[in-house]
Amino acid sequence: MSDLGVRGLTLRGRRATALCVVLTVVFLLLAAGTVLGSQAPALHANSVPQVGRTTMICTTSAPPRGEPTGKTEIWAVAVREGTDRPGVLTGSSLLSPKPAGIKVTEQGKGAQLRRVDSPVVLAGDGAMATAGSAVIVGEATEGPEAGLKAAPCMAPGTSHWFSGLGVSEDDRTDLILSNPDDAQAEVDLRFYGRSGRVPVPGSPGVVIEAHKSRTVSLDTGLQAEGPISVAIQASQGRVTAVAKRTQSDQLKPAGVDWQVPSASPNRVVVIPGVPGDDGRRQLAVTNPNNSRATVAVQVLGLQGPYAPTGAASVDVPAEGTATVNLEAGLAGEAASIKLNSDVPVTGAVISSSRRSGAGTDLAAQSAAPPLTGAGVSALATTNMADSELMISNCGEDDAQISFEVFSYNGVTLRTADMVLGANSTATRRLNSPDPSYVVVKVPDGSSVVGSVVLTQPDRDVAGLATIPLGSPDVASRAPAIRPDYSAGQ
Amino acid sequence: MDSHITLTGSYEDRPGGSRGWPGLMPVDVEDLGFDENPWAWADYADDETQRRVDVSGANVTAVLVTLDAARWLPATLTALANLDTRPTRLIAIDNKSTDATPTLLDEACRDGLLDAVYQGNRTLGFGAAVKAALHSDTANLQEDADTIGFRAVSVHDTRWLWLLHDDAVPAPDALYQLLAHVTIDPSIDLTGPKLLLPRQRHGGQPISEVGVSISGTGRRELELDADEIDQGQRDEPQERLGVSTCGMLVRAAVWEQLDGLDPAVPVFRDGVEFGWRAHLNGYSVVTTPSAQVTHRQVGRAGLRPRGLTGGRPGKVDRLLGMLVVAGHAPRRLLPLVWLRLVWSCLLRAVGYLIGKVPGRALDEMLALGSFVAHPGRLVQLRKRTAAIEPMPGTREVVESLRPRWWSGLRVGIDALTGAASERYRSLAGDSDVATLDELTGDDFSSATDDRPKNIWLNPIALAMAVAVVASFVAARGLIGRGSLVGPALLPAHDSVLSMWRTVVAAIPGAPSQVTPPWEALAALGSTATFGQPEWFTTLLLCGVVPLTLLAAYPLARRVINDRRVRLWACGTYALLPVLLGGTNQGRLVLSVVAIGLPLLVMAARALVLRRTRTPEAWRGAWGAGVVLIALVAFEPSMIMFAVLVGILGAVALRRSPRKIGRIGIALGVPLVVLLPWWPSLISAPGRLFVGPDSAVDGTAEAPQAWQLLLGREVGPGLPPLWVGAVIFGVIWLVALLGLARRPARRAVLTAWAAALVGLGMAVALSKLVVSVPPAGTDVRPWVGSYLLLGFGALIIAGGLGLDGFSADMKERSFSWLQPGTVFAGIAVCLVSLGGAVWWVLAGANGPIERSRLDAIPPYVMNAMKSDAQPRLLAIDLTDGSARYAVLADDQARLGDADRGFTFGGSVPAREQVDDLVVRLVAGTADSDINPQLSNLGIGYVWVTGADQDVKARIDNTPGLGTASGNERGIVWKLEPPVTRAVLVNGPARAPVGPSPTSVPAAAEPRQLQIGESADVRWHADLDGKPLAGVAEGWQQVFTVPPGGGTVTYVLPSIMPWLLPAQGLVLLVAAVLAAPAIRRPEVRDPAKTARRAATLSELA
């Protein structure tokens, strides 16, 4: 190809001109590329998951025949989510589809159901599917079940873990399995004793009819010493499981509580809401693995983490359960317990109240998963007991959290922010007018757990119960999702 | 045959057979008295050569058939007059010539050369004319009992018939040689001479024919090389299937018994047909090469338009060839033979079309048409051949004398390899054209320096070999079974049929969209790679460097003279696709652009520079159009670039309308071929800026402009920063040096302009986020193609600018410049070499990989392919996020992203899957998950990378069956089992199979949910009665009346109609772009024959 005819320019001039032109264009390209912002993908406004109907079961059971029934209530709330989706939270009896007299139609509000004597199913539709939260609380002043018992209402599932259940005359456990679905469920029970697996005839293939509850008493036919752990695995359908713990001391009632399932075994688990008094604190650790577990116990105290005296480490046999007393290590301090293990374990703490001149009561604290988004307890303050909010940050970074107490009419009663240090616990006494509920907001990615501790300081029985906070909006705990057609290759 | 008798005669001009040379040299030199007279052997004479066979006992009737032969007949008559052995009787028959032929014959008769001249008919074929002449001659001679007439007495009598053409010039001893041969070997019943073409002015005499056979496709099999000069190499008598009727000597009794030549084969193939029958009857057909006849072949030259050969001798020859083959085929094989003949005709026609010889393609098609339309001739011929009762063993003899079934393939391969070899020699710089210096024997010829001594040791050949080996080494991790998968590459289809089915299928839920054309081209490529889509993908990705080198070198050879600069430019350009992450990311588009761009530039260059007015002059335009089809199909925005360049070119060439027309063709071809796609692009313009399956790309962060200008941040799999920065930095530097050296050269400036436009496009496009059909997926365009264009143009600019720099240095007086230049050149080459080393050492190290696609358990895959056709929701939680895909049928395959995967254009379905995945992995366990999954046709959920918590959460979902799985993942099957199509009757959902499917009767109307995206084009009917569509949700629903029957539903597509039309236009464009057949004897054999005849006249 020929040369471009440019008159009046020498080769040097042409060279300079050409180089100047291209360098200028390159510079402009760089400048434009740097100055011009890049387009961002459009955000999809409708990104809130359209969760369908969710159910939870508030499990209760009648006391032994002829014994005082006490009173049992269900407290249900629908936290405010900020969406305009309509929804309703309704209760019905597990055994029959008739309404149970509890209904929440507005976000932020709550409702109570008194005199509950059978399991109740709470169904959340629309916005309430991810906003509903409920607690069942019971109180008896006399009889073998004298004491305070409380537990959050639970969603059905296929796998449940219980640590440190009692299997003796003085420490009875009734496993209450409820099936809210239309098809029967079948579960297998596995028992982990002090020295390993405990074979129990008839434990596999326990059938729970549709819309029925079934109670399995662990103190009958179980040849094991000491606390025992139970794994419930549904081979068909799904169930909720709650363990009713009843303790006695030389035939005198020594407390009662509903023990909720512990979080699934993991290398790090946290047991929130161990109350602060001088009562007994027994940590039970379950190791479902084939190898021995060495578990480091860490107390997430008010001043930070520390190893409890005499219980800094627990060795748990393969497929076994180990217990250790923490009261010496805790020294009456309210705290959460963090277990670090070389193999996945789970655990629970069985606490007893102690007050001179009053009967003791029992409270079970189970390992719980960290909160996602917000943690809710449908019961913050009640005329039955004093309340204290206990929040623990089991992460390695400080966490900026806030909590709000709402009345059941949706009115904000109290708001507070706090910075929670790594591996530490904070408590706040709740004294707002009852009934109220509490919502704790935690940052994304944090590892915060919490509970509401109920105590009865002026009763004949030193009532004690803990209600772990739960995250009703479980959808928010989903990781980031994106379509990727390499999945499945 | 008696070996002591040679048949050399008095014809002294015989090439290679002069009687002055002995047959054998003496062996014992002592016996020659070597010491006394070293040249004594020259006096050695073989008495044997003087021996002549007594042929006087043979009675020969020669028949000369003439038609309009006044131009050639005198030579024939003269040759007949000069025969040293005359036939017993020489008669002629004229088929009513309109020229001076009758006069010439009458004169010859009067002169006593001819014994009689008879009148024939113009419609008579050669065989019929001979028969008529013999019949007339016999009648004339009936009265004279002593006259030797033509009557068969016995098979072994001594009467012979010698057939002569009016354009044949027998050598003086031709008849003697024939007779001597049959006398020596009495078993011969039919023989023919060596036919030669007229002698060329400065060359030897080409052999025309020494016996003939016929292939299974009717091809004339001469067993000669093209233009083979007679040097005596074919002088051994051989048994052949037939001999030409020109000069054929046949025993009279045999002629009588076989009833002469077959009337169904009036010309051309009559000799081989006759020989075939002779063989079957147990007669011997042998050539007599010592007898020579010069045959002008005026019939084949088309110089006898009034004859049976007409104006299209090629067509007649082809037709008669097919007739002969089909006529002799065994009855049971006739259908196959017929089909093979038809197929071969079509194939040859296509071949001639591709070679741009439409005349010969027309001959083939006309012959085929005549062959098919007139079966009567075949029937008559077969009747006659059926009457033959073959002698034992003769069929085997015939088969042994015919070419094997693969001979046609061999011929085709020979032609292709010959053409490829020719192209290679041209590419490698070897040329048959000698320079003036070489012709004049100049010792200092400038041409010798640059001409390779061995074309296989040419630098580009070596570079290619190295590139191929390096590609294998670099792709070492990708060799094996399975499918290539990468961030931008979905696995290839299992079969090319599946791929073609996808190409023609409509996209449900996207009425305005069709399957993008790149997939059709990929299917075409996969068809070419033996129907293996995986091979095509692997070739494009793993072989991109040698393929790019191969594409770039011809361009570089044309524009860069310095071989070293040329090699650097080609090598560096060929490395660009891997340096920009094309292979590691699985970017088919980058391979196509890298290979296509040099071809496009070369075609555009030809478009501008070719000045001749022959059809070849338009090849550049068609070639540019064809290349643009591929480029635009894979990178649609290239059309904008092409239109811009086209407009600028048209302005620059405004004074040359023809060239503007060529530009119009170049731009028009992709516009026309891709016509069905343009509405899709107009309705979704975002697709214009992205390449194949871009929906899998996502919206990554936009790279910084400076990073792009160093070839960075265009995805994973790039070389280390310092490697990339150094290589691309050197490219910038070389381009700037090239510009500084030649700042006014148009080519350099054009390359720089292209580079800046390409890089500018890359920067601009990288800032965009576009919506990609059919589901409106947001995608950030991948700009690697424009970076390649930009850097490729910079390389060319640098190469053009620095071309000849070393020569300039040689001319300067020695200073620091020379060593500095050498070191700089070495450094630049080392940098490129470093890039190659990185490529080879690091290899295709991912993220591309070869996957067995076996993560999903086989029983689930089988279920997905069953009549129920459930889909699978696959969720991968391995990296902390939830990556998911909905798989159907045979998983996601190449091109599925552009078709919206299994949900086509349905955005609601896609959004619902998003929602469901969130709820599943979050463990909301709500009761709507199962019905919604079922509604989407999802029957299985497969999860990998989940911890116990997540497993438990998903497990809690009501309606998911018991989990099962292996180390790769866990599968939940929905309960009850899901089918894609269901018949909904109130709360009852009855599964139905794929279309067509039977539905039972019911009391009331029901709804058929087919599990595919709603689309107005869906059509369904119940036993032929159309069903009404219902708007409900994401999927297509039809109302089914109470009655039962067979329901058929289909999504009609126009692509099955459009694709062939597109293919036809593409084929035409490709044919017009392809190089034409250059060999004149193939392009126009009649013309070649005509030239030969004319030359002989001049001589």
Short mmCIF file of C-alpha atoms in Angstrom, two decimals, chain B residues 680-918:
data_model
loop_
_atom_site.label_atom_id
_atom_site.label_comp_id
_atom_site.label_asym_id
_atom_site.label_seq_id
_atom_site.Cartn_x
_atom_site.Cartn_y
_atom_site.Cartn_z
CA SER B 680 -34.18 -11.28 17.43
CA LEU B 681 -31.34 -8.78 17.72
CA ILE B 682 -33.61 -5.82 17.09
CA SER B 683 -36.03 -6.98 19.76
CA ALA B 684 -33.18 -7.57 22.22
CA PRO B 685 -30.33 -5.25 21.20
CA GLY B 686 -28.27 -6.25 24.20
CA ARG B 687 -27.44 -9.50 22.42
CA LEU B 688 -25.57 -7.48 19.83
CA PHE B 689 -22.76 -6.86 22.28
CA VAL B 690 -22.21 -10.33 23.64
CA GLY B 691 -21.03 -13.64 22.29
CA PRO B 692 -22.18 -17.24 22.53
CA ASP B 693 -23.89 -18.42 25.72
CA SER B 694 -23.13 -15.09 27.34
CA ALA B 695 -25.85 -15.62 29.93
CA VAL B 696 -23.39 -17.77 31.87
CA ASP B 697 -20.96 -14.84 32.11
CA GLY B 698 -22.77 -12.80 34.72
CA THR B 699 -21.95 -9.25 35.67
CA ALA B 700 -18.44 -9.15 36.95
CA GLU B 701 -16.84 -5.88 37.95
CA ALA B 702 -15.85 -3.71 35.03
CA PRO B 703 -12.08 -3.71 34.51
CA GLN B 704 -10.09 -0.51 34.52
CA ALA B 705 -9.20 0.95 31.14
CA TRP B 706 -5.45 0.66 31.75
CA GLN B 707 -5.88 -2.98 32.61
CA LEU B 708 -7.64 -3.63 29.33
CA LEU B 709 -4.88 -1.89 27.43
CA LEU B 710 -2.50 -4.43 28.95
CA GLY B 711 -4.76 -7.34 28.19
CA ARG B 712 -5.72 -7.82 31.82
CA GLU B 713 -8.90 -8.47 33.80
CA VAL B 714 -10.83 -10.23 31.12
CA GLY B 715 -11.57 -13.19 33.31
CA PRO B 716 -9.66 -16.03 34.92
CA GLY B 717 -6.89 -18.07 33.35
CA LEU B 718 -4.70 -15.15 32.31
CA PRO B 719 -0.91 -15.26 32.50
CA PRO B 720 0.75 -13.71 35.55
CA LEU B 721 0.58 -9.94 35.58
CA TRP B 722 4.22 -9.45 34.77
CA VAL B 723 4.12 -11.87 31.85
CA GLY B 724 1.07 -10.24 30.35
CA ALA B 725 2.31 -6.73 30.98
CA VAL B 726 5.67 -7.41 29.38
CA ILE B 727 4.25 -9.09 26.29
CA PHE B 728 1.51 -6.56 25.64
CA GLY B 729 3.89 -3.73 26.52
CA VAL B 730 6.31 -4.97 23.89
CA ILE B 731 3.49 -5.12 21.36
CA TRP B 732 2.71 -1.47 22.10
CA LEU B 733 6.38 -0.59 21.79
CA VAL B 734 6.87 -2.38 18.49
CA ALA B 735 3.72 -0.80 17.07
CA LEU B 736 4.95 2.66 18.09
CA LEU B 737 8.35 1.98 16.54
CA GLY B 738 6.64 0.83 13.37
CA LEU B 739 4.63 4.02 13.29
CA ALA B 740 7.72 6.11 13.94
CA ARG B 741 9.54 4.44 11.07
CA ARG B 742 6.75 4.67 8.55
CA PRO B 743 4.48 7.43 9.82
CA ALA B 744 2.83 8.03 6.47
CA ARG B 745 2.34 4.54 5.20
CA ARG B 746 -1.34 3.91 4.64
CA ALA B 747 -1.23 0.30 5.81
CA VAL B 748 0.47 1.25 9.08
CA LEU B 749 -1.97 4.05 9.71
CA THR B 750 -4.91 1.83 8.84
CA ALA B 751 -3.69 -0.84 11.25
CA TRP B 752 -3.26 1.77 13.98
CA ALA B 753 -6.73 3.13 13.33
CA ALA B 754 -8.19 -0.38 13.55
CA ALA B 755 -6.27 -1.01 16.76
CA LEU B 756 -7.49 2.16 18.40
CA VAL B 757 -11.08 1.55 17.33
CA GLY B 758 -10.88 -2.04 18.59
CA LEU B 759 -9.40 -1.04 21.93
CA GLY B 760 -11.88 1.81 22.19
CA MET B 761 -14.72 -0.64 21.62
CA ALA B 762 -13.26 -2.87 24.33
CA VAL B 763 -13.13 -0.04 26.85
CA ALA B 764 -16.62 1.18 25.96
CA LEU B 765 -18.27 -2.23 25.99
CA SER B 766 -16.66 -3.16 29.28
CA LYS B 767 -18.62 -0.36 30.92
CA LEU B 768 -21.98 -1.69 29.82
CA VAL B 769 -24.37 -4.13 31.34
CA VAL B 770 -26.76 -5.44 28.75
CA SER B 771 -29.87 -7.50 28.92
CA VAL B 772 -29.52 -10.75 27.07
CA PRO B 773 -32.41 -12.72 25.62
CA PRO B 774 -34.40 -14.80 25.94
CA ALA B 775 -34.87 -14.21 29.67
CA GLY B 776 -33.35 -10.76 29.95
CA THR B 777 -30.31 -11.88 31.90
CA ASP B 778 -27.99 -9.05 32.85
CA VAL B 779 -24.54 -9.56 31.40
CA ARG B 780 -21.41 -7.48 31.16
CA PRO B 781 -20.03 -7.93 27.65
CA TRP B 782 -16.78 -9.83 27.46
CA VAL B 783 -14.37 -7.69 25.47
CA GLY B 784 -11.59 -10.17 24.73
CA SER B 785 -12.49 -10.24 21.05
CA TYR B 786 -11.96 -6.52 20.70
CA LEU B 787 -8.73 -6.70 22.64
CA LEU B 788 -7.59 -9.35 20.23
CA LEU B 789 -8.59 -7.16 17.33
CA GLY B 790 -6.76 -4.21 18.83
CA PHE B 791 -3.57 -6.05 19.68
CA GLY B 792 -3.66 -7.96 16.41
CA ALA B 793 -3.82 -4.66 14.55
CA LEU B 794 -0.96 -3.30 16.65
CA ILE B 795 1.12 -6.34 15.75
CA ILE B 796 0.39 -5.80 12.07
CA ALA B 797 1.19 -2.10 12.40
CA GLY B 798 4.48 -2.94 14.04
CA GLY B 799 5.29 -5.63 11.48
CA LEU B 800 4.50 -3.36 8.55
CA GLY B 801 6.41 -0.48 10.01
CA LEU B 802 9.53 -2.46 10.83
CA ASP B 803 9.48 -4.54 7.67
CA GLY B 804 12.77 -4.01 5.88
CA PHE B 805 14.41 -2.37 8.86
CA SER B 806 17.20 -4.93 8.98
CA ALA B 807 17.92 -4.36 5.30
CA ASP B 808 18.19 -0.66 6.01
CA MET B 809 20.64 -1.39 8.76
CA LYS B 810 22.78 -3.44 6.42
CA GLU B 811 23.10 -0.52 4.08
CA ARG B 812 24.20 1.87 6.78
CA SER B 813 27.77 2.15 7.94
CA PHE B 814 28.48 0.16 11.05
CA SER B 815 27.65 1.88 14.33
CA TRP B 816 25.92 1.06 17.59
CA LEU B 817 22.68 0.88 15.65
CA GLN B 818 23.37 -2.52 14.11
CA PRO B 819 24.15 -4.42 17.32
CA GLY B 820 21.45 -2.45 19.10
CA THR B 821 18.92 -3.50 16.48
CA VAL B 822 19.98 -7.10 16.72
CA PHE B 823 19.71 -7.11 20.49
CA ALA B 824 16.36 -5.35 20.40
CA GLY B 825 15.05 -7.84 17.85
CA ILE B 826 16.26 -10.75 19.93
CA ALA B 827 14.68 -9.23 23.03
CA VAL B 828 11.35 -8.75 21.30
CA CYS B 829 11.38 -12.32 20.03
CA LEU B 830 12.36 -13.62 23.45
CA VAL B 831 9.42 -11.84 25.02
CA SER B 832 7.01 -13.51 22.61
CA LEU B 833 8.81 -16.75 23.16
CA GLY B 834 8.36 -16.22 26.87
CA GLY B 835 4.62 -15.98 26.32
CA ALA B 836 4.73 -19.24 24.43
CA VAL B 837 6.74 -20.85 27.20
CA TRP B 838 4.18 -19.72 29.78
CA TRP B 839 1.44 -21.15 27.62
CA VAL B 840 3.15 -24.51 27.28
CA LEU B 841 4.37 -24.82 30.85
CA ALA B 842 1.25 -23.56 32.58
CA GLY B 843 -0.92 -25.31 30.07
CA ALA B 844 -4.64 -25.09 29.93
CA ASN B 845 -4.62 -24.88 33.71
CA GLY B 846 -8.19 -23.91 34.26
CA PRO B 847 -10.71 -22.97 35.06
CA ILE B 848 -11.42 -24.97 31.93
CA GLU B 849 -11.43 -28.68 32.61
CA ARG B 850 -12.61 -31.92 31.14
CA SER B 851 -15.51 -33.22 33.11
CA ARG B 852 -17.18 -36.59 32.97
CA LEU B 853 -20.49 -34.92 33.85
CA ASP B 854 -21.18 -37.71 36.27
CA ALA B 855 -21.99 -35.76 39.40
CA ILE B 856 -25.67 -36.57 39.09
CA PRO B 857 -26.37 -40.21 39.89
CA PRO B 858 -27.22 -42.30 36.82
CA TYR B 859 -30.64 -43.24 38.11
CA VAL B 860 -31.59 -39.57 38.24
CA MET B 861 -30.24 -38.99 34.75
CA ASN B 862 -32.26 -41.94 33.52
CA ALA B 863 -35.35 -40.58 35.22
CA MET B 864 -34.82 -37.21 33.56
CA LYS B 865 -34.77 -38.89 30.17
CA SER B 866 -37.83 -40.97 30.91
CA ASP B 867 -41.33 -40.15 29.72
CA ALA B 868 -41.99 -38.31 32.97
CA GLN B 869 -39.16 -35.88 32.07
CA PRO B 870 -38.71 -34.47 35.58
CA ARG B 871 -36.23 -31.66 35.94
CA LEU B 872 -33.45 -31.52 38.51
CA LEU B 873 -32.57 -28.60 40.72
CA ALA B 874 -28.83 -28.81 41.32
CA ILE B 875 -27.42 -26.65 44.12
CA ASP B 876 -23.72 -26.28 44.74
CA LEU B 877 -22.78 -24.83 48.12
CA THR B 878 -19.07 -25.55 48.00
CA ASP B 879 -17.82 -21.97 47.92
CA GLY B 880 -20.11 -20.47 50.53
CA SER B 881 -22.65 -19.24 48.05
CA ALA B 882 -25.47 -21.20 46.53
CA ARG B 883 -24.89 -21.74 42.83
CA TYR B 884 -27.72 -23.52 41.20
CA ALA B 885 -28.95 -24.83 37.89
CA VAL B 886 -32.12 -26.45 36.72
CA LEU B 887 -31.18 -29.34 34.51
CA ALA B 888 -33.44 -31.20 32.17
CA ASP B 889 -33.19 -34.06 29.72
CA ASP B 890 -29.46 -34.26 29.04
CA GLN B 891 -28.16 -31.48 31.29
CA ALA B 892 -27.19 -28.05 30.03
CA ARG B 893 -25.37 -28.16 26.70
CA LEU B 894 -23.60 -25.81 24.36
CA GLY B 895 -26.01 -23.12 23.22
CA ASP B 896 -28.57 -23.73 25.94
CA ALA B 897 -27.75 -20.42 27.63
CA ASP B 898 -28.78 -18.59 24.48
CA ARG B 899 -31.99 -20.60 24.50
CA GLY B 900 -32.79 -19.76 28.13
CA PHE B 901 -31.95 -23.24 29.35
CA THR B 902 -34.91 -25.37 30.29
CA PHE B 903 -37.33 -22.53 30.98
CA GLY B 904 -36.69 -20.72 27.70
CA GLY B 905 -37.89 -17.15 27.86
CA SER B 906 -39.95 -17.46 31.01
CA VAL B 907 -38.80 -14.90 33.54
CA PRO B 908 -41.40 -15.89 36.17
CA ALA B 909 -40.15 -19.47 36.18
CA ARG B 910 -36.62 -18.26 36.62
CA GLU B 911 -37.56 -15.95 39.46
CA GLN B 912 -39.49 -18.68 41.16
CA VAL B 913 -36.48 -20.97 41.02
CA ASP B 914 -34.39 -18.21 42.61
CA ASP B 915 -36.92 -17.96 45.37
CA LEU B 916 -37.12 -21.68 45.88
CA VAL B 917 -33.37 -22.04 46.14
CA VAL B 918 -33.27 -19.38 48.84
#
